[in-house]
Coordinates of C-alpha atoms in Angstrom, one line a residue:
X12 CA -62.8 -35.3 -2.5
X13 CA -60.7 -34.3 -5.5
X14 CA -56.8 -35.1 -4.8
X15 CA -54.9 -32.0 -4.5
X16 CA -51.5 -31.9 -6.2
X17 CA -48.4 -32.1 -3.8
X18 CA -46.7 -28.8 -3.5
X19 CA -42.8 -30.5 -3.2
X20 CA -39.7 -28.9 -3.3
X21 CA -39.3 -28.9 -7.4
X22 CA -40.0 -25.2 -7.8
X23 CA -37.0 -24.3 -4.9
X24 CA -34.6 -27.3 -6.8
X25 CA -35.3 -25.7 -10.4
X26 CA -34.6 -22.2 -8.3
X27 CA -30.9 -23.2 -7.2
X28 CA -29.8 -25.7 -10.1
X29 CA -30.6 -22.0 -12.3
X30 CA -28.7 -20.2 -9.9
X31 CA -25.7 -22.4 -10.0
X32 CA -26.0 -22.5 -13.7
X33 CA -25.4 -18.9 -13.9
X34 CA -22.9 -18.7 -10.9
X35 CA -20.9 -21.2 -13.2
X36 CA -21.5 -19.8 -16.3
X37 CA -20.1 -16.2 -14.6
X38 CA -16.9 -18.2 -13.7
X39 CA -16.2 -19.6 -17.2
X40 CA -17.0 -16.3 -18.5
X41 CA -14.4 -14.5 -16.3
X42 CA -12.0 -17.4 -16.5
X43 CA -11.9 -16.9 -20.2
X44 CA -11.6 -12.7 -20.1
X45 CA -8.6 -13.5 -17.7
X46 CA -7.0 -16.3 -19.2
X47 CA -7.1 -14.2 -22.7
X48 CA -5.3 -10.8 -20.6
X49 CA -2.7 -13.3 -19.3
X50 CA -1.6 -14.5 -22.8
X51 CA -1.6 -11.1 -24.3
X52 CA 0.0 -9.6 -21.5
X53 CA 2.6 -12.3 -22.1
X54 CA 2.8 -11.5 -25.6
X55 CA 3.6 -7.4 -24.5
X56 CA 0.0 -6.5 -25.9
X57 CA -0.4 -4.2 -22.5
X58 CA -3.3 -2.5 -24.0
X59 CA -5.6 -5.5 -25.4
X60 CA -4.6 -7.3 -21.8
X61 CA -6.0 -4.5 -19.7
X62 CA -9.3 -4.1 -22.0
X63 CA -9.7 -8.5 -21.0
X64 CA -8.7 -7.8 -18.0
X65 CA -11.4 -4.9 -17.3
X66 CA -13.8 -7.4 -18.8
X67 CA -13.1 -9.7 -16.3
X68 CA -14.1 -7.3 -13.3
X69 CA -17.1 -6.3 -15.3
X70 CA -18.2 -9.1 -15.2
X71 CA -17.6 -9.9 -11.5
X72 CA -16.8 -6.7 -9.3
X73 CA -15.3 -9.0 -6.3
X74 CA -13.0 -11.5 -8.3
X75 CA -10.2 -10.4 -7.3
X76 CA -7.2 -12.0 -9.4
X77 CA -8.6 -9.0 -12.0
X78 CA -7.6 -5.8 -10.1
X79 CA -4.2 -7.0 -9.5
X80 CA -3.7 -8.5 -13.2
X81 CA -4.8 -4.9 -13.7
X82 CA -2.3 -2.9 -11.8
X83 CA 0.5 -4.9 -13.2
X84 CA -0.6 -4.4 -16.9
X85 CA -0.7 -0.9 -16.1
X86 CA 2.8 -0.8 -14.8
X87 CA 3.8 -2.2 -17.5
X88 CA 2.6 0.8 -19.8
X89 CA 3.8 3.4 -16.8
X90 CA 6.8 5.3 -18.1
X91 CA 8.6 6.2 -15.2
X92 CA 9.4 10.3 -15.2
X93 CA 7.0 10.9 -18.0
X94 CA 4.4 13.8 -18.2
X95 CA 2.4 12.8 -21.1
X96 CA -1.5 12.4 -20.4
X97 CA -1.3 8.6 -21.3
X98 CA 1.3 7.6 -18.5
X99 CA -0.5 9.8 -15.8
X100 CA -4.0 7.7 -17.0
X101 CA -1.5 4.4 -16.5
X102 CA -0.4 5.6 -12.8
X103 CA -3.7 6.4 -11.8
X104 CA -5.5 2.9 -13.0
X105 CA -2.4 0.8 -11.6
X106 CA -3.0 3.0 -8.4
X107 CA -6.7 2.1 -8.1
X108 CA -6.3 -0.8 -9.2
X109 CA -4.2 -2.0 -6.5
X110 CA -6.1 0.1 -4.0
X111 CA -9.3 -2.3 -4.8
X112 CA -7.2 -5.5 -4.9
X113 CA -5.9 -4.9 -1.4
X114 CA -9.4 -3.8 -0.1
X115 CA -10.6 -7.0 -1.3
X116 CA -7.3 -8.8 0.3
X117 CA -6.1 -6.7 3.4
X118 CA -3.6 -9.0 4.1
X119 CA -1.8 -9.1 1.0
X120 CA 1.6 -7.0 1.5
X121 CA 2.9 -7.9 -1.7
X122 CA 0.0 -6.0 -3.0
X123 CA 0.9 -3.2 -0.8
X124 CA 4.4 -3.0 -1.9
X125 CA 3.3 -2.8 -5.8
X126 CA 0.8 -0.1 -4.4
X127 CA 3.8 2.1 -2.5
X128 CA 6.0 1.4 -5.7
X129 CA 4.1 3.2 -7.9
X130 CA 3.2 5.7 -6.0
X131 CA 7.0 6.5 -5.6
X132 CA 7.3 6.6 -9.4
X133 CA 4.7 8.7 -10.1
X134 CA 5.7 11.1 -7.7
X135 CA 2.3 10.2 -6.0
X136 CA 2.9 9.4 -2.7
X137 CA 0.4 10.7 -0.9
X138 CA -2.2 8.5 -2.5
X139 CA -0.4 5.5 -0.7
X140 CA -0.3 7.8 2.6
X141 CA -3.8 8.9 2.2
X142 CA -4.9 4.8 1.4
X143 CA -3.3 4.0 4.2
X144 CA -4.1 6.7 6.7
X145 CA -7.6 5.3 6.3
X146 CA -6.5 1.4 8.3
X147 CA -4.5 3.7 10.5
X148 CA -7.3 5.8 12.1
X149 CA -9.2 2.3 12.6
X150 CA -6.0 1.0 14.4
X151 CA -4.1 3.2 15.8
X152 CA -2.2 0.6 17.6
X153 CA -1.2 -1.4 14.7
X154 CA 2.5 -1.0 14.8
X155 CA 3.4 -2.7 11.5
X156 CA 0.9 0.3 10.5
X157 CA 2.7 2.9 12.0
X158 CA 5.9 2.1 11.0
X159 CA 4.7 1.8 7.3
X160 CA 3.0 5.7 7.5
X161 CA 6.6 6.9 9.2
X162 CA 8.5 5.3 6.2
X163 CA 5.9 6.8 3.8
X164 CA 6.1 10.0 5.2
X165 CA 10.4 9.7 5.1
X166 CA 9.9 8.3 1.4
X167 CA 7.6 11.8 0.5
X168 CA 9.8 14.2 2.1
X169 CA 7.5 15.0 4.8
X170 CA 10.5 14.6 7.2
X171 CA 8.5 15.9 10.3
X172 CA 5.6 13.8 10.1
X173 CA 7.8 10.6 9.6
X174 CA 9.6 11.7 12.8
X175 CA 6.0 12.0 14.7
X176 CA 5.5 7.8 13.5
X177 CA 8.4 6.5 14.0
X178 CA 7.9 8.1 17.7
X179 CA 4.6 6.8 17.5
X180 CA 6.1 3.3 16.6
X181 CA 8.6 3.6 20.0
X182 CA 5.9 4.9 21.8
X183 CA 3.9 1.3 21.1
X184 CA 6.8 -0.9 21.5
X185 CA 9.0 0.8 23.9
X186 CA 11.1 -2.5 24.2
X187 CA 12.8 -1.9 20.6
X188 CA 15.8 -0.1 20.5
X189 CA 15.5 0.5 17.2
X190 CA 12.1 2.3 16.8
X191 CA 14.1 5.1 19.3
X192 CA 17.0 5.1 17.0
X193 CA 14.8 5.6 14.0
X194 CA 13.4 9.1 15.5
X195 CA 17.1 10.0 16.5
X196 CA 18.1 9.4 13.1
X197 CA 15.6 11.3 11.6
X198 CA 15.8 14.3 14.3
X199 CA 20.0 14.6 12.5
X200 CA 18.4 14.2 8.7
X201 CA 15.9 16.7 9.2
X202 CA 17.8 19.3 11.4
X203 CA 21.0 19.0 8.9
X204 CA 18.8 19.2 5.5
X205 CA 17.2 22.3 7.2
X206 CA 20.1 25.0 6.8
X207 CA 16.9 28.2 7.6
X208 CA 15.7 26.2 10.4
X209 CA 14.8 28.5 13.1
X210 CA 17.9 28.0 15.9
X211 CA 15.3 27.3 18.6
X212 CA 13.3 24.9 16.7
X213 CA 16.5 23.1 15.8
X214 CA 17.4 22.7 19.1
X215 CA 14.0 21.5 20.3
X216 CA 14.6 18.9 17.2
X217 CA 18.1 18.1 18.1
X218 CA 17.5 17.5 22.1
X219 CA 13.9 15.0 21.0
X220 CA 17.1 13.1 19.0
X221 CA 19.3 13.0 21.6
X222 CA 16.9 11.8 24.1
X223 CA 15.6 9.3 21.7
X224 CA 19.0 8.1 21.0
X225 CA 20.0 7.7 24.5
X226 CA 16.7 5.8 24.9
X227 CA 18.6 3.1 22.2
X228 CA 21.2 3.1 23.8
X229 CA 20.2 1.9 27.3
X230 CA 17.9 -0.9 25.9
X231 CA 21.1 -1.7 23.8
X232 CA 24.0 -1.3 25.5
X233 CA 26.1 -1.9 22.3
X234 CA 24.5 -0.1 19.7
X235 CA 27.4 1.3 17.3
X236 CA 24.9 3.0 14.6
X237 CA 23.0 4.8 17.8
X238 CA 26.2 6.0 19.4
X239 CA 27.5 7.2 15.9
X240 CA 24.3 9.6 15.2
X241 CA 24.9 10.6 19.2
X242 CA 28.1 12.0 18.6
X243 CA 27.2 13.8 15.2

């Protein structure tokens, strides 16, 4: 009988040795694209960095490093106040940017603090309240969460809504003096920036103040600021 060949494992090896080949050959390849947008970003070439740095995530959607590299770069071009077409395209791509970066790492707040500051200086908050909105309607009970939409809200001028969290945010941690506080203080801002505030509305605003600041009070029984914003 003829021998038959063995059938061993050469064909699987040759498989994964090529796949590691290219995994590693992706990583030099993205090392390189990033290591070239750190050193002009360093030299103030802000538009050659974010071309390397776009090369970098083309070449691997997921690596991570990339998007926020990204959004810094395009800070850097953002002009603050400016109207012209080219600062609004540097807002938006440090925007999504950072959006991606902190979808790839949820945790990251320093992320989310480059992500709300510029949205405040584009005059764009409500991309950071709409990104965040998202997490917030999958956990409603996070309370870092909730107090981050009601100071969104504040910081957009939505004075109502930010009133609605920070209840939101007692309402979770009724223990903390200050989350009361924070919806009597905001009741006062709101009723005294209002001057054609309806009288009965301002009164409904002014007594959910009061009873919120009273609330303060009685969990801490020497709160200066809450007895202040009581008397006003």
């Amino acid at each position: 009988m003829p021998h038959k060949p063995r059938r061993g494992p050469v064909p699987v090896l040759v498989g994964i040795v090529a796949l590691l080949s290219l995994a590693s050959c992706t990583t030099v390849r993205v090392r390189l694209a990033m290591n070239e947008g750190v050193n002009l970003f360093k030299s103030k070439e802000y538009e050659k960095a974010v071309e390397s740095f776009k090369k970098a995530i083309a070449i691997d959607a997921i690596y991570s490093e990339g998007y926020l590299d990204l959004g810094l770069t395009y800070m850097e071009l953002y002009e603050p106040g400016s109207e012209h077409p080219k600062d609004a395209e540097y807002a938006e791509g440090a925007i999504e940017a950072f959006k991606k970066y902190i979808s790839l790492n949820p945790t990251s707040e320093k992320a989310k603090e480059y992500l709300i500051n510029i949205c405040n200086l584009a005059h764009r908050m409500n991309d950071a309240i709409d990104f965040f909105l998202l997490d917030y309607e999958k956990n409603p009970g996070d309370l870092d969460l909730v107090k981050k939409l009601a100071a969104l809200y504040r910081m957009a001028g939505e004075t109502e809504k930010a009133i609605d969290f920070y209840q939101k945010a007692a309402e979770l941690d009724p223990g903390n003096a200050e989350s009361f506080y924070s919806v009597g203080v905001s009741c006062w801002g709101r009723s005294y920036n209002s001057p054609y505030l309806e009288y009965e509305a301002r009164m409904s605003l002014l007594d959910r103040g009061q009873a919120a600041l009273e609330k303060a009070i009685a969990i801490k029984k020497d709160y200066f600021e809450a007895y202040l914003y009581l008397n006003l």
